[in-house]
XYZ file of N, CA and C in Angstrom:
348
model
N 138.650 99.373 111.720
C 138.270 99.996 110.483
C 137.379 101.183 110.792
N 137.710 102.335 110.243
C 136.984 103.559 110.498
C 135.919 103.760 109.424
N 134.758 104.229 109.846
C 133.653 104.432 108.919
C 133.641 105.883 108.459
N 133.466 106.101 107.156
C 133.380 107.462 106.639
C 132.007 108.036 106.971
N 131.865 109.335 106.792
C 130.576 109.956 107.097
C 129.489 109.466 106.148
N 129.826 109.212 104.877
C 128.830 108.676 103.951
C 128.392 107.277 104.367
N 129.345 106.465 104.790
C 129.029 105.123 105.265
C 128.189 105.150 106.524
N 128.473 106.099 107.402
C 127.706 106.225 108.635
C 126.263 106.608 108.341
N 126.072 107.592 107.462
C 124.711 108.018 107.139
C 123.950 106.940 106.375
N 124.646 106.159 105.558
C 123.989 105.043 104.875
C 123.565 103.983 105.883
N 124.429 103.693 106.850
C 124.094 102.740 107.904
C 122.901 103.221 108.727
N 122.888 104.506 109.075
C 121.775 105.061 109.854
C 120.470 105.024 109.072
N 120.537 105.250 107.757
C 119.333 105.189 106.929
C 118.784 103.768 106.872
N 119.665 102.791 106.734
C 119.225 101.396 106.720
C 118.631 101.011 108.070
N 119.269 101.459 109.147
C 118.754 101.173 110.475
C 117.384 101.817 110.686
N 117.226 103.063 110.250
C 115.947 103.756 110.416
C 114.845 103.064 109.620
N 115.155 102.635 108.404
C 114.162 101.929 107.594
C 113.789 100.599 108.240
N 114.756 99.905 108.798
C 114.481 98.633 109.474
C 113.585 98.840 110.685
N 113.886 99.851 111.477
C 113.056 100.141 112.652
C 111.659 100.550 112.223
N 111.543 101.334 111.162
C 110.237 101.749 110.650
C 109.398 100.530 110.279
N 109.989 99.590 109.578
C 109.268 98.383 109.165
C 108.884 97.537 110.374
N 109.810 97.375 111.315
C 109.515 96.563 112.500
C 108.424 97.212 113.348
N 108.457 98.536 113.503
C 107.423 99.228 114.286
C 106.070 99.088 113.600
N 106.042 99.246 112.279
C 104.778 99.123 111.547
C 104.201 97.716 111.704
N 105.046 96.701 111.575
C 104.575 95.317 111.722
C 104.112 95.055 113.158
N 104.885 95.519 114.137
C 104.523 95.312 115.546
C 103.203 95.992 115.872
N 102.994 97.202 115.366
C 101.745 97.908 115.662
C 100.572 97.291 114.920
N 100.796 96.794 113.733
C 99.713 96.121 113.013
C 99.281 94.861 113.762
N 100.249 94.093 114.257
C 99.913 92.905 115.051
C 99.226 93.309 116.345
N 99.741 94.351 117.004
C 99.114 94.834 118.232
C 97.695 95.315 118.005
N 97.454 95.968 116.869
C 96.105 96.429 116.547
C 95.163 95.261 116.280
N 95.687 94.173 115.734
C 94.847 92.990 115.497
C 94.489 92.286 116.800
N 95.417 92.290 117.753
C 95.181 91.579 119.013
C 94.308 92.371 119.979
N 94.660 93.620 120.205
C 93.939 94.445 121.191
C 93.679 95.803 120.558
N 92.434 96.069 120.196
C 92.136 97.369 119.594
C 91.043 98.126 120.339
N 90.476 97.545 121.385
C 89.396 98.217 122.090
C 89.890 99.093 123.244
N 91.109 98.899 123.705
C 91.657 99.668 124.810
C 92.965 100.319 124.354
N 93.041 101.621 124.416
C 94.202 102.342 123.888
C 95.483 102.043 124.644
N 95.399 101.973 125.969
C 96.594 101.712 126.766
C 97.101 100.293 126.535
N 96.197 99.317 126.561
C 96.607 97.929 126.345
C 97.140 97.730 124.934
N 96.555 98.451 123.965
C 97.050 98.380 122.595
C 98.495 98.857 122.528
N 98.794 99.965 123.179
C 100.161 100.491 123.187
C 101.102 99.545 123.927
N 100.639 98.955 125.007
C 101.467 98.031 125.772
C 101.780 96.770 124.961
N 100.769 96.205 124.317
C 100.979 95.009 123.493
C 101.899 95.328 122.322
N 101.721 96.486 121.708
C 102.582 96.884 120.596
C 104.033 97.022 121.056
N 104.243 97.631 122.211
C 105.596 97.760 122.751
C 106.235 96.415 123.032
N 105.463 95.483 123.586
C 105.999 94.155 123.873
C 106.313 93.382 122.592
N 105.447 93.493 121.594
C 105.703 92.830 120.318
C 106.950 93.427 119.664
N 107.106 94.746 119.754
C 108.309 95.382 119.209
C 109.558 94.855 119.905
N 109.510 94.728 121.236
C 110.668 94.217 121.976
C 111.020 92.812 121.499
N 110.009 91.974 121.269
C 110.274 90.618 120.792
C 110.852 90.624 119.379
N 110.242 91.380 118.460
C 110.716 91.404 117.075
C 112.085 92.066 116.955
N 112.220 93.249 117.531
C 113.478 93.976 117.444
C 114.583 93.254 118.205
N 114.224 92.647 119.337
C 115.209 91.884 120.088
C 115.727 90.699 119.295
N 114.836 90.016 118.574
C 115.262 88.884 117.750
C 116.163 89.354 116.612
N 115.776 90.440 115.951
C 116.598 90.969 114.856
C 117.938 91.455 115.388
N 117.915 92.156 116.496
C 119.140 92.689 117.092
C 120.052 91.569 117.571
N 119.456 90.508 118.094
C 120.248 89.384 118.586
C 120.916 88.624 117.439
N 120.189 88.403 116.342
C 120.732 87.598 115.252
C 121.618 88.384 114.296
N 121.336 89.681 114.103
C 122.087 90.442 113.110
C 123.018 91.486 113.703
N 122.899 91.768 114.971
C 123.763 92.774 115.589
C 124.643 92.130 116.644
N 125.457 92.952 117.239
C 126.217 92.461 118.374
C 125.397 92.753 119.617
N 125.071 91.742 120.338
C 124.153 91.881 121.470
C 124.900 92.393 122.698
N 125.786 93.386 122.473
C 126.595 93.922 123.558
C 125.778 94.824 124.476
N 124.794 95.506 123.933
C 123.975 96.407 124.756
C 122.497 96.111 124.531
N 121.960 95.132 125.237
C 120.542 94.784 125.050
C 119.582 95.835 125.606
N 120.111 96.840 126.328
C 119.241 97.887 126.871
C 118.580 98.685 125.755
N 119.203 98.736 124.580
C 118.642 99.493 123.472
C 117.307 98.901 123.028
N 117.147 97.600 123.210
C 115.880 96.956 122.857
C 114.777 97.434 123.800
N 115.074 97.538 125.082
C 114.076 98.008 126.050
C 113.766 99.487 125.870
N 114.784 100.277 125.578
C 114.555 101.703 125.320
C 113.694 101.870 124.070
N 113.969 101.071 123.048
C 113.152 101.102 121.839
C 111.714 100.692 122.111
N 111.529 99.691 122.954
C 110.171 99.279 123.328
C 109.416 100.379 124.047
N 110.107 101.097 124.937
C 109.466 102.222 125.630
C 109.128 103.338 124.651
N 110.028 103.601 123.702
C 109.774 104.621 122.684
C 108.561 104.251 121.830
N 108.451 102.994 121.459
C 107.301 102.542 120.666
C 106.028 102.631 121.495
N 106.093 102.266 122.765
C 104.931 102.381 123.651
C 104.429 103.823 123.708
N 105.347 104.768 123.932
C 104.958 106.185 124.001
C 104.435 106.687 122.658
N 105.073 106.280 121.570
C 104.622 106.688 120.240
C 103.234 106.137 119.941
N 102.972 104.914 120.373
C 101.656 104.326 120.128
C 100.587 104.979 120.985
N 100.935 105.397 122.192
C 99.957 106.140 123.001
C 99.563 107.448 122.313
N 100.545 108.150 121.765
C 100.262 109.396 121.043
C 99.438 109.109 119.797
N 99.818 108.081 119.066
C 99.089 107.716 117.855
C 97.662 107.280 118.176
N 97.488 106.550 119.266
C 96.141 106.143 119.665
C 95.276 107.340 120.024
N 95.880 108.370 120.583
C 95.108 109.572 120.919
C 94.700 110.340 119.664
N 95.527 110.279 118.630
C 95.244 111.035 117.410
C 94.391 110.259 116.406
N 94.755 108.999 116.155
C 94.069 108.195 115.140
C 93.776 106.832 115.742
N 92.575 106.665 116.270
C 92.241 105.375 116.866
C 91.163 104.643 116.086
N 90.542 105.302 115.130
C 89.446 104.670 114.409
C 89.918 103.831 113.228
N 91.140 104.051 112.758
C 91.651 103.355 111.584
C 92.937 102.622 111.960
N 92.930 101.313 111.836
C 94.082 100.517 112.269
C 95.325 100.763 111.410
N 95.141 100.868 110.097
C 96.288 101.102 109.216
C 96.912 102.468 109.484
N 96.065 103.503 109.579
C 96.584 104.849 109.847
C 97.254 104.908 111.211
N 96.721 104.180 112.178
C 97.324 104.124 113.505
C 98.710 103.501 113.446
N 98.850 102.408 112.713
C 100.158 101.750 112.583
C 101.155 102.642 111.867
N 100.712 103.295 110.809
C 101.585 104.174 110.044
C 102.030 105.379 110.874
N 101.098 105.988 111.604
C 101.444 107.148 112.425
C 102.376 106.764 113.570
N 102.169 105.600 114.167
C 103.069 105.138 115.221
C 104.490 104.979 114.685
N 104.609 104.375 113.508
C 105.934 104.187 112.906
C 106.572 105.528 112.570
N 105.809 106.462 112.046
C 106.361 107.771 111.687
C 106.782 108.577 112.916
N 105.991 108.516 113.977
C 106.356 109.217 115.213
C 107.634 108.613 115.795
N 107.717 107.289 115.795
C 108.904 106.622 116.320
C 110.147 107.015 115.541
N 110.048 107.018 114.211
C 111.198 107.367 113.383
C 111.554 108.841 113.545
N 110.567 109.708 113.700
C 110.850 111.131 113.891
C 111.640 111.355 115.181
N 111.207 110.723 116.255
C 111.907 110.878 117.533
C 113.281 110.221 117.472
N 113.333 109.003 116.951
C 114.605 108.296 116.856
C 115.583 109.034 115.936
N 115.098 109.524 114.814
C 115.951 110.282 113.904
C 116.473 111.559 114.534
N 115.630 112.237 115.292
C 116.067 113.458 115.964
C 117.154 113.166 116.997
N 116.980 112.108 117.759
C 117.968 111.748 118.770
C 119.284 111.345 118.108
N 119.202 110.525 117.070
C 120.418 110.084 116.374
C 121.122 111.280 115.731
N 120.371 112.167 115.096
C 120.972 113.346 114.468
C 121.644 114.232 115.513
N 121.006 114.381 116.671
C 121.580 115.212 117.725
C 122.920 114.656 118.197
N 123.002 113.345 118.359
C 124.239 112.747 118.868
C 125.303 112.555 117.797
N 124.897 112.288 116.561
C 125.874 112.007 115.507
C 126.350 113.286 114.844
N 125.455 114.199 114.543
C 125.822 115.399 113.799
C 126.587 116.415 114.659
N 126.384 116.380 115.941
C 127.056 117.360 116.807
C 128.311 116.828 117.408
């Protein structure tokens, strides 16, 4: 079954919203566990994202390429390092900025590969 362009963009929007929510939740949990060290905070957030996203991907997706979970974890780790450098005094703003940076990078990569 072939997917139309409208169906593809709807699927990508749902996927982006799901990743945004999972990143926000993972970073909020990471901020609750480790907030005194920026590097450890980013590392814990990345690991929590791998666990949450891996569980969602395993149960709702086809687990044909589990490498995407690790790549996503690395992307969240890097996004959280940037967010920690910019907003480290406020946990909510840190979680929100991490999620927005992740979606901006992920959206740019997806747009580059899908639109071209």
